[in-house]
mmCIF file of C-alpha atoms in Angstrom:
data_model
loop_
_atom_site.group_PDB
_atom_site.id
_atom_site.type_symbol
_atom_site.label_atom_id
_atom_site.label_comp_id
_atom_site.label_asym_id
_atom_site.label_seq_id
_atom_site.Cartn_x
_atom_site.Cartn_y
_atom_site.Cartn_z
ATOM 1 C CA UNK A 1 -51.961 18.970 36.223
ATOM 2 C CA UNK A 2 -48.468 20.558 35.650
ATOM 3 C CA UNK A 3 -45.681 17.968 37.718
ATOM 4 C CA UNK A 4 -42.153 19.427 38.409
ATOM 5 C CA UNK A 5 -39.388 16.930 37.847
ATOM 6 C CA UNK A 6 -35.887 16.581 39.159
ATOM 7 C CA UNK A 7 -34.119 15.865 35.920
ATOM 8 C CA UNK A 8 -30.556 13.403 35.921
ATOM 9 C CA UNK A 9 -30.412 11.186 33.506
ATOM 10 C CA UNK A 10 -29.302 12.174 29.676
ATOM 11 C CA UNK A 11 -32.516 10.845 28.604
ATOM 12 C CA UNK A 12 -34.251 13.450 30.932
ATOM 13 C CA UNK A 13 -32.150 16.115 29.323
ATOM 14 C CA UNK A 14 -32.889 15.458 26.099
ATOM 15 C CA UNK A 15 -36.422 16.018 26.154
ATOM 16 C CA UNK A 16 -36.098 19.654 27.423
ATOM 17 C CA UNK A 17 -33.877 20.550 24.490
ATOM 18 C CA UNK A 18 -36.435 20.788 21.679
ATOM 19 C CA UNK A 19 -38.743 23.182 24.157
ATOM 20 C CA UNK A 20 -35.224 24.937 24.517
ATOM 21 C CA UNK A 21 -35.636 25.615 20.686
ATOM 22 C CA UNK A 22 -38.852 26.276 20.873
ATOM 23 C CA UNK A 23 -38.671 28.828 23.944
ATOM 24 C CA UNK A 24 -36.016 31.557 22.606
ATOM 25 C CA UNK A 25 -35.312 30.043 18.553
ATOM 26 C CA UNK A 26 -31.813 29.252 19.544
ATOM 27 C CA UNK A 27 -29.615 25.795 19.722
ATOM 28 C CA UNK A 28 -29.941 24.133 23.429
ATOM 29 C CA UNK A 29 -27.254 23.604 25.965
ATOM 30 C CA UNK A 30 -25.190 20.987 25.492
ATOM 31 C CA UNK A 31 -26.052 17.872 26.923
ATOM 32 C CA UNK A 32 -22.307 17.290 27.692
ATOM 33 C CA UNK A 33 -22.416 20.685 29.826
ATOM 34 C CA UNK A 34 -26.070 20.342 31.510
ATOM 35 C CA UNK A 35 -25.175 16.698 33.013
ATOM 36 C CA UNK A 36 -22.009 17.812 34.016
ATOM 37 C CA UNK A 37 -23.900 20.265 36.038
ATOM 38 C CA UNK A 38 -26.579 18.219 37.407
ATOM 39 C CA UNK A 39 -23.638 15.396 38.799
ATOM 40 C CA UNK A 40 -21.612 18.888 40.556
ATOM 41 C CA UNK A 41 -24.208 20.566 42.343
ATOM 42 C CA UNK A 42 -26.421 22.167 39.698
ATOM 43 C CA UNK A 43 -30.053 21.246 39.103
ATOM 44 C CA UNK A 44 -32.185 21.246 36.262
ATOM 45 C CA UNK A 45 -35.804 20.959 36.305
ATOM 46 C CA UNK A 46 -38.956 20.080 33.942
ATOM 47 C CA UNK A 47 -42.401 21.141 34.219
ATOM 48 C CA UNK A 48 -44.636 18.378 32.788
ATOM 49 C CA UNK A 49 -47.955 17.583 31.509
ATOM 50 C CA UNK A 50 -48.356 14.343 31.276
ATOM 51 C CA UNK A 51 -44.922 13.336 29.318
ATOM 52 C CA UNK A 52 -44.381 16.155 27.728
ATOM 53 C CA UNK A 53 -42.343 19.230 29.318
ATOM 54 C CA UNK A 54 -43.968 22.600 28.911
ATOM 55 C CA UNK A 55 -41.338 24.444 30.849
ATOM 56 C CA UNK A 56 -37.306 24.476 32.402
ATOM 57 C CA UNK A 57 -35.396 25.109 34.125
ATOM 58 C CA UNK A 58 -31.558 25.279 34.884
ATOM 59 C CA UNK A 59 -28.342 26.131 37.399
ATOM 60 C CA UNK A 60 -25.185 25.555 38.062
ATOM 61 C CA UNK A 61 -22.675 26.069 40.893
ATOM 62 C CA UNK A 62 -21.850 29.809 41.116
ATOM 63 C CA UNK A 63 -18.560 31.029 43.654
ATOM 64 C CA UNK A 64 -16.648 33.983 44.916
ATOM 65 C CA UNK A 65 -14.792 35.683 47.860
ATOM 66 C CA UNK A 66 -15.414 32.418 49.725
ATOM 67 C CA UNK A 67 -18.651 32.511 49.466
ATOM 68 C CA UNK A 68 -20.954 29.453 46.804
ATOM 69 C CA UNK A 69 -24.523 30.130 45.759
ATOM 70 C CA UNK A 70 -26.402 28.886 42.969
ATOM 71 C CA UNK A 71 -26.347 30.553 39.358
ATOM 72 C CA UNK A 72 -29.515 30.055 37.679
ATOM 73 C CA UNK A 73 -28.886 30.569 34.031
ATOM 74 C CA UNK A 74 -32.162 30.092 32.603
ATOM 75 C CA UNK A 75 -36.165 29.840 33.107
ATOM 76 C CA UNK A 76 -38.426 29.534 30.224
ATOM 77 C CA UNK A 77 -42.369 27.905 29.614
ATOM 78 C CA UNK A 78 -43.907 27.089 26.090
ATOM 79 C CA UNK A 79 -46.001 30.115 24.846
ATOM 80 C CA UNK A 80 -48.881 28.052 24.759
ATOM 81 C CA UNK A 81 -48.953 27.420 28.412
ATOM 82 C CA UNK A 82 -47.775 30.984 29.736
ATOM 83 C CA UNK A 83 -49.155 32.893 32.144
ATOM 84 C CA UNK A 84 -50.403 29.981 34.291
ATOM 85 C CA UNK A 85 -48.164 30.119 36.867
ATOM 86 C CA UNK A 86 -45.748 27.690 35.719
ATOM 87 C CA UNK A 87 -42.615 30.104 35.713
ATOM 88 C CA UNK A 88 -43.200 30.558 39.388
ATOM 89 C CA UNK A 89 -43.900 26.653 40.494
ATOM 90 C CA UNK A 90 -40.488 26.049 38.914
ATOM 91 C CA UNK A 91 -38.409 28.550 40.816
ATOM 92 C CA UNK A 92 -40.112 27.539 44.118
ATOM 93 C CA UNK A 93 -39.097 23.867 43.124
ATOM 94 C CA UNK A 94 -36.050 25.331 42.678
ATOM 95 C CA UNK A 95 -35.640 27.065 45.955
ATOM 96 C CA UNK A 96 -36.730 23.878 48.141
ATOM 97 C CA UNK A 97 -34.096 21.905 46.186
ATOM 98 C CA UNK A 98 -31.341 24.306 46.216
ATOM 99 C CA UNK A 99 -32.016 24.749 50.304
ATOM 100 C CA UNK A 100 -31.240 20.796 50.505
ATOM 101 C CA UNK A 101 -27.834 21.048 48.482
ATOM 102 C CA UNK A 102 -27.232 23.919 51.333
ATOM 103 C CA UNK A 103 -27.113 27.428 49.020
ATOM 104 C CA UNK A 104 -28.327 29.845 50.752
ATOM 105 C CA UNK A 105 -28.572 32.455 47.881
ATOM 106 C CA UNK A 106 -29.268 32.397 44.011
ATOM 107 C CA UNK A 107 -28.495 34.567 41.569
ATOM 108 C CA UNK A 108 -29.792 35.560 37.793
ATOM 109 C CA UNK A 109 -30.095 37.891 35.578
ATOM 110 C CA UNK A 110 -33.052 39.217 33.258
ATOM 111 C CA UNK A 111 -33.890 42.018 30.873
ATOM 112 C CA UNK A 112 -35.047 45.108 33.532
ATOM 113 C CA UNK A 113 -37.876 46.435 30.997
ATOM 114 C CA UNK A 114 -39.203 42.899 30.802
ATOM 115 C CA UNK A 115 -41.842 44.335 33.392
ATOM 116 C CA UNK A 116 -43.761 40.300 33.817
ATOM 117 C CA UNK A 117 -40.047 38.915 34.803
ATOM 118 C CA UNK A 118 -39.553 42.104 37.260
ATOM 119 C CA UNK A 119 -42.958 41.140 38.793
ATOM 120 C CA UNK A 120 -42.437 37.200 39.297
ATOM 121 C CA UNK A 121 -38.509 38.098 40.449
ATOM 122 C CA UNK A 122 -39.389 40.817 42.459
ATOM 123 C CA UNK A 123 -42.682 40.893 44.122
ATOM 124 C CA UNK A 124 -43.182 37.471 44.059
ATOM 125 C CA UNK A 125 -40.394 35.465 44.853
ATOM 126 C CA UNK A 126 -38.888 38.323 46.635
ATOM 127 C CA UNK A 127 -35.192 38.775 44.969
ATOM 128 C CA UNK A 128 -33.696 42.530 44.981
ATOM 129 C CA UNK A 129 -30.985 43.928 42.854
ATOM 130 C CA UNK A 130 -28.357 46.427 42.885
ATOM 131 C CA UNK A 131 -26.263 45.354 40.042
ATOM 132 C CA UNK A 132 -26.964 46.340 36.476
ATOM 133 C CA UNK A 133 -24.646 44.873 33.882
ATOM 134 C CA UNK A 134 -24.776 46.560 30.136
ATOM 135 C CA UNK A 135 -25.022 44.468 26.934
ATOM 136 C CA UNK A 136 -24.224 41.687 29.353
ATOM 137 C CA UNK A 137 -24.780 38.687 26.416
ATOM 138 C CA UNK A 138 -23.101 40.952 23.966
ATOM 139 C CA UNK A 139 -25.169 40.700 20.158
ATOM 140 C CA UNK A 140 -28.108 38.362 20.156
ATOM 141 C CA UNK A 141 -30.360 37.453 17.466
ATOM 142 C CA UNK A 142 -32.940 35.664 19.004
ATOM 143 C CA UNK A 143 -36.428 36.840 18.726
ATOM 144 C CA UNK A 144 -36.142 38.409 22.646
ATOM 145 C CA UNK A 145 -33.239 40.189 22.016
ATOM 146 C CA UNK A 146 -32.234 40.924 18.522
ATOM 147 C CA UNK A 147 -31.904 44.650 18.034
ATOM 148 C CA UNK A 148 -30.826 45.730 21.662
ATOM 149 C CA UNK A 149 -28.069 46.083 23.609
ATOM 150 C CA UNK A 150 -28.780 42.531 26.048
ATOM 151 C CA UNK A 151 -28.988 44.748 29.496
ATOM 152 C CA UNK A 152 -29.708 42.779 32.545
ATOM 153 C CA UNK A 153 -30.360 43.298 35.818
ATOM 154 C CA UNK A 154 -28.282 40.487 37.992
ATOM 155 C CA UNK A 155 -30.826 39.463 40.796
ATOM 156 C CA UNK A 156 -30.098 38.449 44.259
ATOM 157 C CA UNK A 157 -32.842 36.140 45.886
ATOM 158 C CA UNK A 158 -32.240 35.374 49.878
ATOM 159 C CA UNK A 159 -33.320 31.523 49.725
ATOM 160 C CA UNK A 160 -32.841 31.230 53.522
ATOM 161 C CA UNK A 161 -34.348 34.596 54.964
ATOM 162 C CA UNK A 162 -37.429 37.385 54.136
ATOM 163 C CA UNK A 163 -36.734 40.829 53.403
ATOM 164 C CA UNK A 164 -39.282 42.993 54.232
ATOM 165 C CA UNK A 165 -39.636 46.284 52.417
ATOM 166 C CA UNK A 166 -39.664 49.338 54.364
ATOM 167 C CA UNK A 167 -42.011 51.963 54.231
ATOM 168 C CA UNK A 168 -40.511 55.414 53.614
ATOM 169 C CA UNK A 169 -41.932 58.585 53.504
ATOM 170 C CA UNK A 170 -39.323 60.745 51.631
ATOM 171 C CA UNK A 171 -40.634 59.473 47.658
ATOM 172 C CA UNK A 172 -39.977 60.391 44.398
ATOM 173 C CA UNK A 173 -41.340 59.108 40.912
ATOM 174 C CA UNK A 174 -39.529 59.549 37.927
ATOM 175 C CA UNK A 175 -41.719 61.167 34.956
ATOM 176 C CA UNK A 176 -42.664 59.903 31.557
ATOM 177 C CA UNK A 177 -44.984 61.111 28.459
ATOM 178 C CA UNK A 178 -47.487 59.745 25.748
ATOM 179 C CA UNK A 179 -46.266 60.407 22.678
ATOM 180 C CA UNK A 180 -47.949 58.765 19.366
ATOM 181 C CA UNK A 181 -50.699 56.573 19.722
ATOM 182 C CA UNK A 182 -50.292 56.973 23.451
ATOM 183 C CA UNK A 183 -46.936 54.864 23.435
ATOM 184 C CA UNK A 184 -44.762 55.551 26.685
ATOM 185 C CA UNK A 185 -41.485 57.427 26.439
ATOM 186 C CA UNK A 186 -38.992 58.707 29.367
ATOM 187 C CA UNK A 187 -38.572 62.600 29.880
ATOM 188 C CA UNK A 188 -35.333 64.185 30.090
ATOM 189 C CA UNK A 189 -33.283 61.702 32.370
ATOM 190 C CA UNK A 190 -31.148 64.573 33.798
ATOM 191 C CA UNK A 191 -33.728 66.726 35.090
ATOM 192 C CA UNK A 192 -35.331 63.513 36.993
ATOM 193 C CA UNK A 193 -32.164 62.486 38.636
ATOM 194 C CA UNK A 194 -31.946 65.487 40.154
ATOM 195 C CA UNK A 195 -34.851 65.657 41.647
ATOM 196 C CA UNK A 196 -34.051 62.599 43.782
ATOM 197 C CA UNK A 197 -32.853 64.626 46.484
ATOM 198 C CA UNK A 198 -32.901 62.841 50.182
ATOM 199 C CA UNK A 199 -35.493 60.570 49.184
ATOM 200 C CA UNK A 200 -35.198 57.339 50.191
ATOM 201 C CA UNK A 201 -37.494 56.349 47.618
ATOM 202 C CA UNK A 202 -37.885 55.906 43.962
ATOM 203 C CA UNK A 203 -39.977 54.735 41.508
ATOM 204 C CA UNK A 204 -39.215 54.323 37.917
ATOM 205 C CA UNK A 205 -41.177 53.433 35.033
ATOM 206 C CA UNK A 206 -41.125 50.594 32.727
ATOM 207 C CA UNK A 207 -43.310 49.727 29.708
ATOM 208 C CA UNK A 208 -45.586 47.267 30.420
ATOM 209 C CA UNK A 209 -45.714 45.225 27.484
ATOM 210 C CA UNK A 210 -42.146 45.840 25.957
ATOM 211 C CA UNK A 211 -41.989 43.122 23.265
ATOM 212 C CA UNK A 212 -45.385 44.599 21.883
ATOM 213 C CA UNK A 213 -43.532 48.381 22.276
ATOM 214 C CA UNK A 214 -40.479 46.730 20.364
ATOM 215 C CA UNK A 215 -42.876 45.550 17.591
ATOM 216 C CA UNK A 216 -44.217 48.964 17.273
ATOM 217 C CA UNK A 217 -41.559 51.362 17.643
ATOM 218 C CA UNK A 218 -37.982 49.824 17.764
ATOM 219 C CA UNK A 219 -36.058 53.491 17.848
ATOM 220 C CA UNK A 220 -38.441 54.216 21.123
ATOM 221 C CA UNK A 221 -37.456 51.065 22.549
ATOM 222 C CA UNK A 222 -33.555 51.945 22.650
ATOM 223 C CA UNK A 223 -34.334 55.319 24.255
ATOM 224 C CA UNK A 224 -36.221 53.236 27.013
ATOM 225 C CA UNK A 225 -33.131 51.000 27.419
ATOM 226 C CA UNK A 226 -30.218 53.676 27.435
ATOM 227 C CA UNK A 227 -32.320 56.093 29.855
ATOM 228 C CA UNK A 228 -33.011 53.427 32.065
ATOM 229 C CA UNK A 229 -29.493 52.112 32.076
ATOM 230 C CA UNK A 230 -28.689 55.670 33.272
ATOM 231 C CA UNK A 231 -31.208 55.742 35.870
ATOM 232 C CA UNK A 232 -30.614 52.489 37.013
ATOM 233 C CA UNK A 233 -26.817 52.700 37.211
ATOM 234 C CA UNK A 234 -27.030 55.879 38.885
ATOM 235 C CA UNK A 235 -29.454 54.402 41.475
ATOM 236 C CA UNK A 236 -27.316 52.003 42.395
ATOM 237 C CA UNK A 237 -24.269 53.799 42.425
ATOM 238 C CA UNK A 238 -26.314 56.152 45.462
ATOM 239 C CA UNK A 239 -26.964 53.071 47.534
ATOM 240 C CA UNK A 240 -30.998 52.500 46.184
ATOM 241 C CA UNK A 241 -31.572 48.404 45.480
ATOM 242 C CA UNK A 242 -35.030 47.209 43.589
ATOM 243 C CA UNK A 243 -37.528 45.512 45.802
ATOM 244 C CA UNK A 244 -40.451 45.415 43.860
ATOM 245 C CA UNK A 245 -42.182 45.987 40.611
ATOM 246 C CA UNK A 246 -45.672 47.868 41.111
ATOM 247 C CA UNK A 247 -47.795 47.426 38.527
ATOM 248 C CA UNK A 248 -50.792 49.824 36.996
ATOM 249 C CA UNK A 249 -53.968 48.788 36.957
ATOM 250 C CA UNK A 250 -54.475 51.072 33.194
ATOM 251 C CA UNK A 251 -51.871 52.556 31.328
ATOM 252 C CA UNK A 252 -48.486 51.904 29.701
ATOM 253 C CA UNK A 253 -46.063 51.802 32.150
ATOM 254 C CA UNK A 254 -45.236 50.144 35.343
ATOM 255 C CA UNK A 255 -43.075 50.868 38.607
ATOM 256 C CA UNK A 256 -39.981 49.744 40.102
ATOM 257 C CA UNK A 257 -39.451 50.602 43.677
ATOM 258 C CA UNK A 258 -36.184 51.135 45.239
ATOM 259 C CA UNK A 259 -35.148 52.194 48.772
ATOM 260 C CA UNK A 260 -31.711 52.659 50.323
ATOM 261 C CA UNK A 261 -29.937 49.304 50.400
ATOM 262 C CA UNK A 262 -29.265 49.837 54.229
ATOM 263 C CA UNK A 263 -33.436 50.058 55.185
ATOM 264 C CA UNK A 264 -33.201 46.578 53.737
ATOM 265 C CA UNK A 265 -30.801 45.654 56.144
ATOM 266 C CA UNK A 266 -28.623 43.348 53.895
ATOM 267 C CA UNK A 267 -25.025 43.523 52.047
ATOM 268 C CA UNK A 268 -24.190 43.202 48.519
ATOM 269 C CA UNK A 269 -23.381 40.505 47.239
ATOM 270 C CA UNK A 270 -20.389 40.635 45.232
ATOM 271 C CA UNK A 271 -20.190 38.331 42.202
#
């Protein structure tokens, strides 16, 4: 049975940092800044089993143009006990306890070829994005991120309401090709951007295992990030937000889908 705390105390803290460490190899957060947080509005949460934590998570008071909403800065489980469906127990722990401190929105960012953190952000919690930030973190040498430009996607998720994605009949789907030992790679990003046209629809490929793509081929892995960032930024820049991330049943790639921000009937949030 996996329990999801409420974590206050500097005692609670400290037993997340060493699964910090052993999440993403890197030093934890402070304990000086994290129960600061936790006293002003931000939460941070354990998943247990038993006594020991297997997974975290943590926010912290976010504000702009008037407007407050809660930053959530970082989600992580142990390897061993991934893929169980702890990730998204934490965020909907999350959600119920950010409704009672009255936020109404959250906001994070993650990697946008990470296509299992597109899935849980998009098409199961329901966030959307329209904001793509490059080399956001700046140089990282973590075992995530070392060797690429940190590229994020800064996600939007609508605590208080349901968005519900429009069907549209204008589509397009941006091409890819196999190229050695059947490894996905993007086409010429020029030619697909202008075949957008009046669609008010567009899907764009992803790998779906990106880490194991990195570990394979790390020069095809920077192509993947600097012609998404193109396609993505571009995108945006026409009005198209990501609702969802479609995944194959066989193959090497997945699918975003984005529409035109106003068939989602909502604003951008500027932040």
């Amino acid at each position: 049975m996996v329990e999801i705390r409420t974590l206050h105390t500097t005692h609670e803290l400290q037993l997340v940092q060493k699964l910090e460490k052993t999440i993403w190899g890197m030093e934890p957060i402070p304990i000086h800044q994290t129960i600061t947080a936790v006293k002003n509005g931000g939460l941070m949460l354990g998943a247990f089993i038993g006594d020991e934590p297997v997974g975290v998570s943590y926010s912290f008071p976010g504000y702009t143009n008037g407007k407050s909403y809660l930053c959530s800065h970082l989600l992580g489980v142990h390897p061993d006990c991934q893929h169980k469906g702890i990730g998204r127990k934490l965020k909907e722990e999350q959600k119920e306890a950010a409704l009672k401190l009255g936020y109404t929105m959250m906001t994070w960012t993650y990697d946008p070829l990470e296509s299992k953190n597109a899935y849980l952000n998009l098409s199961k919690l329901g966030g959307i994005c329209s904001t793509y930030v490059e080399n956001c973190y700046g140089d990282m040498d973590d075992s995530l991120n070392a060797g690429l430009p940190t590229d994020r996607f800064k996600l939007e998720w609508w605590i208080d309401r349901q968005f519900i994605i429009p069907k549209c009949e204008k589509q397009f789907k941006i091409s890819w090709e196999s190229v050695q030992e059947g490894m996905p790679k993007l086409a010429d990003v020029d030619s697909a951007l202008s075949g957008i046209g009046d669609c008010d629809s567009v899907y764009v490929p992803v790998p779906s295992f990106f880490q194991e793509l990195k570990q394979k081929d790390k020069l095809l892995v920077i192509d993947w990030r600097m012609k998404t960032r193109k396609i993505f930024q571009t995108l945006f820049a026409k009005g198209f937000v990501a609702v969802a991330l479609e995944r194959e049943q066989t193959g090497p790639v997945h699918y975003y889908k984005l529409v035109k921000q106003e068939l989602m009937g909502v604003e951008k949030h500027e932040n």
